[in-house]
Short mmCIF file of C-alpha atoms and ligand atoms in Angstrom, two decimals:
data_model
loop_
_atom_site.label_atom_id
_atom_site.label_comp_id
_atom_site.label_asym_id
_atom_site.label_seq_id
_atom_site.Cartn_x
_atom_site.Cartn_y
_atom_site.Cartn_z
CA MET A 1 15.54 -94.42 0.50
CA ASN A 2 14.84 -92.52 3.73
CA HIS A 3 17.40 -89.71 3.28
CA SER A 4 15.50 -87.37 5.61
CA TYR A 5 16.35 -89.81 8.42
CA HIS A 6 19.95 -90.39 7.46
CA GLN A 7 21.98 -90.11 4.26
CA PRO A 8 24.17 -93.23 4.14
CA VAL A 9 27.96 -92.85 3.97
CA PHE A 10 30.17 -95.03 1.72
CA LEU A 11 27.08 -96.81 0.29
CA LYS A 12 28.75 -98.03 -2.88
CA GLN A 13 31.97 -99.03 -1.20
CA SER A 14 30.17 -100.93 1.59
CA ILE A 15 28.28 -103.05 -0.94
CA GLU A 16 31.47 -103.64 -2.97
CA TYR A 17 33.40 -104.81 0.10
CA LEU A 18 30.51 -107.03 1.44
CA ASN A 19 30.87 -108.98 -1.87
CA LEU A 20 27.28 -110.18 -1.66
CA LYS A 21 26.75 -113.71 -2.86
CA ASP A 22 23.63 -115.65 -3.93
CA ASP A 23 21.60 -117.06 -1.05
CA GLY A 24 23.92 -115.42 1.48
CA ILE A 25 22.95 -114.37 4.98
CA TYR A 26 24.01 -110.90 6.01
CA VAL A 27 23.85 -108.57 9.00
CA ASP A 28 23.48 -104.80 9.17
CA ALA A 29 24.52 -104.16 12.77
CA THR A 30 23.50 -100.44 12.70
CA PHE A 31 20.23 -100.07 10.82
CA GLY A 32 19.62 -96.30 11.44
CA GLY A 33 17.44 -95.08 8.52
CA GLY A 34 18.05 -98.35 6.64
CA GLY A 35 20.08 -96.87 3.75
CA HIS A 36 22.65 -99.59 3.80
CA SER A 37 20.11 -102.34 4.54
CA GLN A 38 18.02 -101.41 1.50
CA ALA A 39 21.04 -101.25 -0.78
CA ILE A 40 22.07 -104.73 0.44
CA LEU A 41 18.60 -106.15 -0.15
CA ASP A 42 18.28 -104.52 -3.57
CA SER A 43 21.69 -105.70 -4.72
CA ASN A 44 20.70 -109.35 -4.71
CA SER A 45 17.22 -110.75 -4.47
CA SER A 46 18.29 -114.09 -3.05
CA ILE A 47 19.93 -112.86 0.10
CA LYS A 48 18.56 -112.59 3.69
CA LEU A 49 19.37 -109.70 5.98
CA PHE A 50 19.16 -109.41 9.73
CA ALA A 51 19.44 -105.76 10.87
CA PHE A 52 19.87 -104.37 14.43
CA ASP A 53 19.48 -101.04 16.11
CA ARG A 54 19.13 -100.17 19.79
CA ASP A 55 17.06 -97.05 19.08
CA THR A 56 13.26 -97.35 18.95
CA ASP A 57 13.06 -94.51 16.33
CA ALA A 58 15.19 -96.55 13.98
CA ILE A 59 13.04 -99.62 14.48
CA GLU A 60 9.91 -97.54 13.76
CA SER A 61 11.45 -96.07 10.62
CA GLY A 62 12.16 -99.61 9.44
CA LYS A 63 8.62 -100.84 9.47
CA LYS A 64 7.98 -99.94 5.81
CA ILE A 65 11.20 -101.70 4.75
CA SER A 66 10.14 -104.77 6.69
CA GLN A 67 6.86 -104.81 4.80
CA LYS A 68 8.58 -104.39 1.45
CA TYR A 69 11.14 -107.16 1.84
CA LYS A 70 9.00 -109.57 3.96
CA SER A 71 10.77 -112.80 4.91
CA ARG A 72 14.09 -111.70 3.41
CA PHE A 73 14.50 -109.12 6.13
CA LEU A 74 14.27 -109.07 9.95
CA LEU A 75 14.86 -105.95 12.00
CA ILE A 76 15.68 -106.49 15.69
CA LYS A 77 15.76 -103.93 18.44
CA SER A 78 18.95 -104.76 20.32
CA ASN A 79 22.48 -103.68 21.08
CA PHE A 80 24.72 -105.17 18.42
CA SER A 81 26.78 -106.81 21.20
CA ARG A 82 23.93 -109.35 21.29
CA ILE A 83 23.86 -110.25 17.57
CA ARG A 84 25.04 -113.83 18.14
CA THR A 85 22.30 -114.52 20.66
CA HIS A 86 19.59 -113.11 18.38
CA LEU A 87 20.91 -115.02 15.32
CA ALA A 88 20.98 -118.22 17.39
CA LEU A 89 17.37 -117.64 18.39
CA ASN A 90 16.63 -117.49 14.64
CA ARG A 91 18.63 -120.73 14.12
CA ILE A 92 21.44 -118.93 12.36
CA LYS A 93 24.94 -120.06 13.25
CA LYS A 94 26.99 -118.62 10.40
CA ILE A 95 26.67 -115.50 8.18
CA ASP A 96 28.37 -114.30 5.01
CA GLY A 97 28.92 -110.68 5.83
CA ILE A 98 28.39 -107.97 8.40
CA LEU A 99 28.37 -104.21 8.25
CA PHE A 100 28.91 -101.76 11.09
CA ASP A 101 28.16 -98.07 10.44
CA LEU A 102 29.06 -96.78 13.79
CA GLY A 103 27.95 -93.78 15.89
CA ILE A 104 24.69 -91.93 15.71
CA SER A 105 22.40 -91.04 12.82
CA SER A 106 21.44 -87.60 11.51
CA HIS A 107 17.96 -88.27 12.83
CA GLN A 108 19.34 -88.73 16.38
CA ILE A 109 21.31 -85.50 16.12
CA ASP A 110 18.45 -83.54 14.59
CA GLU A 111 15.85 -84.64 17.16
CA LYS A 112 16.67 -81.76 19.49
CA GLU A 113 15.20 -83.28 22.66
CA ARG A 114 17.57 -86.26 22.50
CA GLY A 115 20.39 -83.89 23.56
CA PHE A 116 23.10 -85.26 21.31
CA SER A 117 24.01 -81.89 19.84
CA PHE A 118 25.45 -78.81 21.44
CA SER A 119 24.01 -76.75 18.65
CA TYR A 120 20.54 -76.80 20.28
CA ASP A 121 19.54 -76.18 23.84
CA ALA A 122 17.81 -79.31 25.03
CA PRO A 123 17.68 -81.63 28.03
CA LEU A 124 20.92 -83.51 28.77
CA ASP A 125 20.03 -87.00 27.61
CA MET A 126 22.16 -88.65 24.83
CA ARG A 127 20.84 -92.20 25.33
CA MET A 128 20.59 -94.22 22.06
CA ASN A 129 18.28 -96.60 23.87
CA ARG A 130 15.87 -94.46 25.81
CA GLU A 131 14.90 -97.44 28.04
CA GLN A 132 18.36 -97.43 29.64
CA ALA A 133 18.64 -95.78 33.04
CA THR A 134 21.74 -93.58 32.84
CA SER A 135 21.54 -90.35 30.85
CA ALA A 136 23.97 -87.49 30.33
CA SER A 137 22.27 -85.60 33.11
CA ASP A 138 23.11 -88.37 35.65
CA VAL A 139 26.79 -88.30 34.56
CA ILE A 140 27.10 -84.48 34.70
CA ASN A 141 25.22 -83.99 37.99
CA ASN A 142 26.21 -87.12 40.02
CA PHE A 143 29.60 -88.38 38.91
CA SER A 144 32.74 -87.54 40.95
CA TYR A 145 35.36 -85.08 39.73
CA GLU A 146 37.85 -87.97 39.12
CA LYS A 147 35.27 -89.95 37.12
CA LEU A 148 34.34 -86.93 34.98
CA LYS A 149 37.97 -86.08 34.30
CA GLN A 150 38.61 -89.70 33.28
CA ILE A 151 35.61 -89.78 30.93
CA PHE A 152 36.59 -86.50 29.26
CA TRP A 153 40.19 -87.63 28.84
CA GLU A 154 39.58 -91.24 27.81
CA PHE A 155 36.63 -90.85 25.49
CA GLY A 156 37.17 -87.22 24.33
CA GLU A 157 40.97 -86.93 24.46
CA GLU A 158 40.27 -83.41 25.70
CA ARG A 159 43.30 -81.52 27.03
CA GLU A 160 41.20 -79.26 29.23
CA ALA A 161 39.55 -82.30 30.91
CA VAL A 162 40.67 -81.14 34.39
CA ARG A 163 39.44 -77.54 34.14
CA ILE A 164 36.16 -78.60 32.58
CA ALA A 165 35.49 -81.29 35.21
CA LYS A 166 36.33 -78.78 38.00
CA MET A 167 34.03 -76.14 36.61
CA ILE A 168 31.15 -78.62 36.33
CA ILE A 169 31.62 -79.52 40.02
CA GLN A 170 31.59 -75.85 41.05
CA LYS A 171 28.50 -75.01 38.98
CA ARG A 172 26.48 -77.97 40.16
CA LYS A 173 27.06 -77.05 43.79
CA ILE A 174 24.88 -73.95 43.04
CA SER A 175 22.24 -75.70 40.96
CA SER A 176 21.86 -78.77 38.78
CA ILE A 177 23.11 -78.62 35.17
CA THR A 178 20.09 -79.71 33.17
CA THR A 179 20.58 -78.62 29.50
CA THR A 180 23.02 -78.98 26.67
CA GLY A 181 23.16 -75.13 26.50
CA GLU A 182 24.30 -74.91 30.19
CA LEU A 183 26.93 -77.60 29.68
CA GLY A 184 28.14 -75.97 26.48
CA ALA A 185 28.54 -72.62 28.23
CA ILE A 186 30.58 -74.29 31.04
CA ILE A 187 32.90 -75.92 28.50
CA GLU A 188 33.37 -72.61 26.68
CA ASN A 189 34.26 -70.79 29.91
CA ALA A 190 36.63 -73.53 31.04
CA THR A 191 38.46 -73.74 27.68
CA ARG A 192 41.45 -71.39 27.48
CA SER A 193 42.29 -71.83 23.85
CA HIS A 194 40.17 -70.42 21.02
CA LYS A 195 39.20 -74.00 20.09
CA LYS A 196 35.95 -73.84 22.11
CA ILE A 197 33.86 -75.57 19.49
CA LYS A 198 36.27 -78.48 19.26
CA ALA A 199 36.31 -78.78 23.07
CA LYS A 200 32.46 -78.91 23.10
CA ALA A 201 32.51 -81.54 20.38
CA ARG A 202 35.00 -83.68 22.29
CA ILE A 203 33.20 -83.44 25.66
CA PHE A 204 29.79 -84.23 24.11
CA GLN A 205 31.41 -87.17 22.26
CA ALA A 206 33.01 -88.41 25.49
CA ILE A 207 29.74 -88.38 27.43
CA ARG A 208 27.85 -90.05 24.57
CA ILE A 209 30.45 -92.81 24.23
CA TYR A 210 30.46 -93.36 27.99
CA ILE A 211 26.71 -93.56 28.63
CA ASN A 212 26.04 -95.73 25.56
CA GLY A 213 29.03 -98.07 26.34
CA GLU A 214 30.01 -97.61 22.67
CA LEU A 215 33.55 -98.98 22.79
CA GLU A 216 32.83 -102.07 24.85
CA ALA A 217 29.92 -102.94 22.51
CA LEU A 218 32.19 -102.51 19.50
CA ARG A 219 35.00 -104.69 20.94
CA SER A 220 32.71 -107.55 21.80
CA ALA A 221 30.71 -107.32 18.53
CA LEU A 222 33.84 -107.46 16.39
CA ARG A 223 35.00 -110.63 18.19
CA ASP A 224 31.58 -112.18 17.71
CA ALA A 225 31.42 -111.08 14.04
CA VAL A 226 34.65 -112.86 13.17
CA THR A 227 33.52 -115.98 15.01
CA ILE A 228 30.23 -116.28 13.11
CA LEU A 229 31.54 -115.43 9.62
CA ASN A 230 31.74 -118.19 7.08
CA PRO A 231 35.06 -118.64 5.27
CA GLN A 232 35.31 -115.81 2.61
CA GLY A 233 32.68 -113.90 4.59
CA ARG A 234 33.28 -110.16 4.89
CA ILE A 235 33.34 -107.67 7.75
CA VAL A 236 33.04 -103.96 6.88
CA VAL A 237 33.31 -101.22 9.52
CA ILE A 238 32.68 -97.48 9.03
CA SER A 239 33.89 -95.37 11.94
CA TYR A 240 33.74 -91.66 12.57
CA HIS A 241 36.39 -90.96 15.21
CA SER A 242 39.90 -92.08 16.05
CA LEU A 243 38.93 -94.05 19.18
CA GLU A 244 36.63 -96.34 17.18
CA ASP A 245 38.97 -96.54 14.21
CA ARG A 246 41.92 -97.45 16.44
CA ILE A 247 39.92 -100.32 17.97
CA VAL A 248 38.99 -101.66 14.50
CA LYS A 249 42.50 -101.28 13.15
CA LYS A 250 44.14 -103.00 16.19
CA PHE A 251 41.55 -105.78 16.16
CA PHE A 252 42.03 -106.48 12.48
CA GLN A 253 45.82 -106.49 12.83
CA TYR A 254 45.64 -108.91 15.77
CA GLU A 255 43.20 -111.26 14.02
CA GLU A 256 45.36 -111.33 10.89
CA LYS A 257 48.50 -112.42 12.85
CA ASP A 258 49.50 -116.07 12.95
CA CYS A 259 51.51 -115.85 16.14
CA VAL A 260 51.49 -113.32 18.98
CA CYS A 261 54.43 -114.81 20.98
CA PRO A 262 57.03 -112.36 22.36
CA GLU A 263 59.86 -111.75 19.93
CA GLY A 264 62.95 -114.01 20.29
CA LEU A 265 61.24 -117.30 21.01
CA LEU A 266 62.60 -120.17 18.93
CA LYS A 267 59.25 -121.80 18.59
CA CYS A 268 55.66 -120.44 18.71
CA ASN A 269 53.85 -121.56 21.86
CA CYS A 270 50.83 -119.27 21.76
CA GLY A 271 48.91 -121.28 19.15
CA LYS A 272 47.35 -118.12 17.71
CA ILE A 273 46.23 -118.60 14.14
CA SER A 274 45.32 -116.00 11.57
CA THR A 275 41.54 -115.72 11.15
CA ILE A 276 41.17 -112.85 8.63
CA LYS A 277 42.81 -111.20 5.68
CA ILE A 278 42.74 -107.42 5.77
CA LEU A 279 41.33 -105.99 2.48
CA THR A 280 42.05 -102.33 3.25
CA LYS A 281 45.74 -101.86 4.12
CA LYS A 282 44.89 -98.20 4.60
CA PRO A 283 41.32 -97.17 5.44
CA ILE A 284 39.08 -95.83 2.71
CA THR A 285 38.45 -92.15 3.21
CA PRO A 286 35.89 -89.94 1.46
CA THR A 287 36.62 -87.89 -1.63
CA THR A 288 36.08 -84.08 -1.59
CA GLN A 289 33.00 -84.72 -3.73
CA GLU A 290 31.57 -87.21 -1.20
CA ILE A 291 32.13 -84.69 1.62
CA LYS A 292 30.42 -81.92 -0.41
CA LYS A 293 27.40 -84.22 -1.03
CA ASN A 294 27.21 -85.47 2.54
CA SER A 295 29.02 -83.60 5.31
CA ARG A 296 28.67 -86.56 7.68
CA ALA A 297 31.21 -88.39 5.52
CA ARG A 298 33.91 -85.85 6.58
CA SER A 299 35.55 -88.01 9.33
CA ALA A 300 34.43 -91.44 7.98
CA LYS A 301 36.92 -94.30 7.55
CA LEU A 302 36.01 -97.68 6.16
CA ARG A 303 37.97 -100.87 6.93
CA ALA A 304 37.17 -104.30 5.61
CA ALA A 305 38.45 -107.80 6.06
CA GLN A 306 37.68 -111.34 4.86
CA LYS A 307 37.46 -114.47 7.01
CA LYS A 308 39.91 -117.15 6.28
CA GLU A 309 39.35 -120.87 5.93
CA ILE A 310 40.40 -122.32 9.29
CA LYS A 311 41.45 -125.94 9.34
C1 LIG B 1 25.37 -93.94 11.60
S1 LIG B 1 23.83 -94.63 12.00
C2 LIG B 1 23.57 -95.88 10.78
C3 LIG B 1 23.02 -95.37 9.53
C4 LIG B 1 22.61 -96.40 8.53
N1 LIG B 1 23.70 -97.17 8.04
C5 LIG B 1 21.78 -95.79 7.39
O1 LIG B 1 22.23 -95.93 6.26
O2 LIG B 1 20.77 -95.15 7.67
C6 LIG B 1 24.19 -95.59 13.36
C7 LIG B 1 23.02 -96.31 14.02
O3 LIG B 1 23.56 -97.35 14.77
C8 LIG B 1 22.83 -97.46 16.00
N2 LIG B 1 23.76 -97.99 17.00
C9 LIG B 1 24.92 -97.46 17.46
N3 LIG B 1 25.53 -98.27 18.32
C10 LIG B 1 24.72 -99.34 18.41
C11 LIG B 1 24.81 -100.57 19.16
N4 LIG B 1 25.81 -100.84 20.01
N5 LIG B 1 23.85 -101.50 18.99
C12 LIG B 1 22.80 -101.26 18.15
N6 LIG B 1 22.67 -100.15 17.47
C13 LIG B 1 23.64 -99.18 17.56
C14 LIG B 1 22.40 -96.01 16.30
O4 LIG B 1 21.25 -96.05 17.10
C15 LIG B 1 22.15 -95.49 14.90
O5 LIG B 1 20.78 -95.62 14.55
#
C-alpha cells in the first residue's frame, strides 16, 4: 500500500460498511493513493472496481495498481460529479457500493508547490485538477471584496471574514498577493483573537472549497450515487469538516424519509418515497489510537447507508 502518498483513514470500517459481495461492481470516487481501492480489490477477488480522481498525480500513482489488478480495475481521471456518465460509457448502469473519502490527500498537502498548505511558502494555487483555469491566486487578486467576504464566511465559517477580506483588498492595491506565506501573514494581521492558526486554516479551506467546487460536486455525486445503487447496495462517505458532513447528514435524512409534505396535511401529496436506510445513526468517529496512528483521522466522520428495494 502506498502510505507515503496517503495513509487511508477508516480502512477497516469502510470495507465493513461496503459489505462487498461476490461479483459485485464497486466505485471508489476518490482514489488518492489507492489505499481504499486496494483494500476493496483484495477483500474479494471476484469484484470489479471503478475508481475516480480529478488529480493527475493520483492517476499516475495508480498505474501500478492498474497493472496488478488488470481487468478488475479501471482508474478514470474525472470529477466524481461525472461518475454516472463514465460508468454508462463502460456500459454499467448499476453498482453495488460506492465510497467517498473526501477532501485532499497527504500527497497534495505535502507537495509544497500545490499551495494547499499555509505551513509552507508556495505559489497560491490549490487546484486539485491543474488543468482547470481558476487558481487561488485569481480569487485573492481579482475577486471583489463582497465575493471574498462571502467565500470566507460561507466555506470557512470565519468570524473575521470582513476584516480579512478588507485587508486583502488594501494589500493588493500596493502589489499582487502571490504566495501562501503572504496570504498567511495578512490573515494573521487581520485576526484579532489569538486563534490565528485556526483563522488561517479556515480561510485556506474556504478558498480550496470554492475553487474546486467541492460542495456542488458532492451534492450532485450523492444524488447520482443513490440513483445508481442496486437494492442493498451501500454508500459510505468519509468527511473531514462540518460543511461536508452536514451535506451528507441532511442528504441521508432526506433520502430516508417517506414523505416530505408540510406538517398538518391529512394526506401525503408529495409522493416522496424512502430510498435508503441509514446504517450509522451517529457518524463513526476515530478512536484516540487511530488518531495517534494517523493524525489525518482527527476530524474524520464516516456515514453509511443502504439502498432500499423500490417497487
Ligand atoms: C482523502 S484523498 C483519498 C485518499 C484515498 N482514499 C486513499 O486511501 O489513498 C481524496 C482524493 O479525492 C480527490 N478528489 C476530491 N474531490 C474530488 C472530486 N470532486 N472528483 C474527483 N476526485 C476528487 C482528491 O484529488 C484526492 O486525491
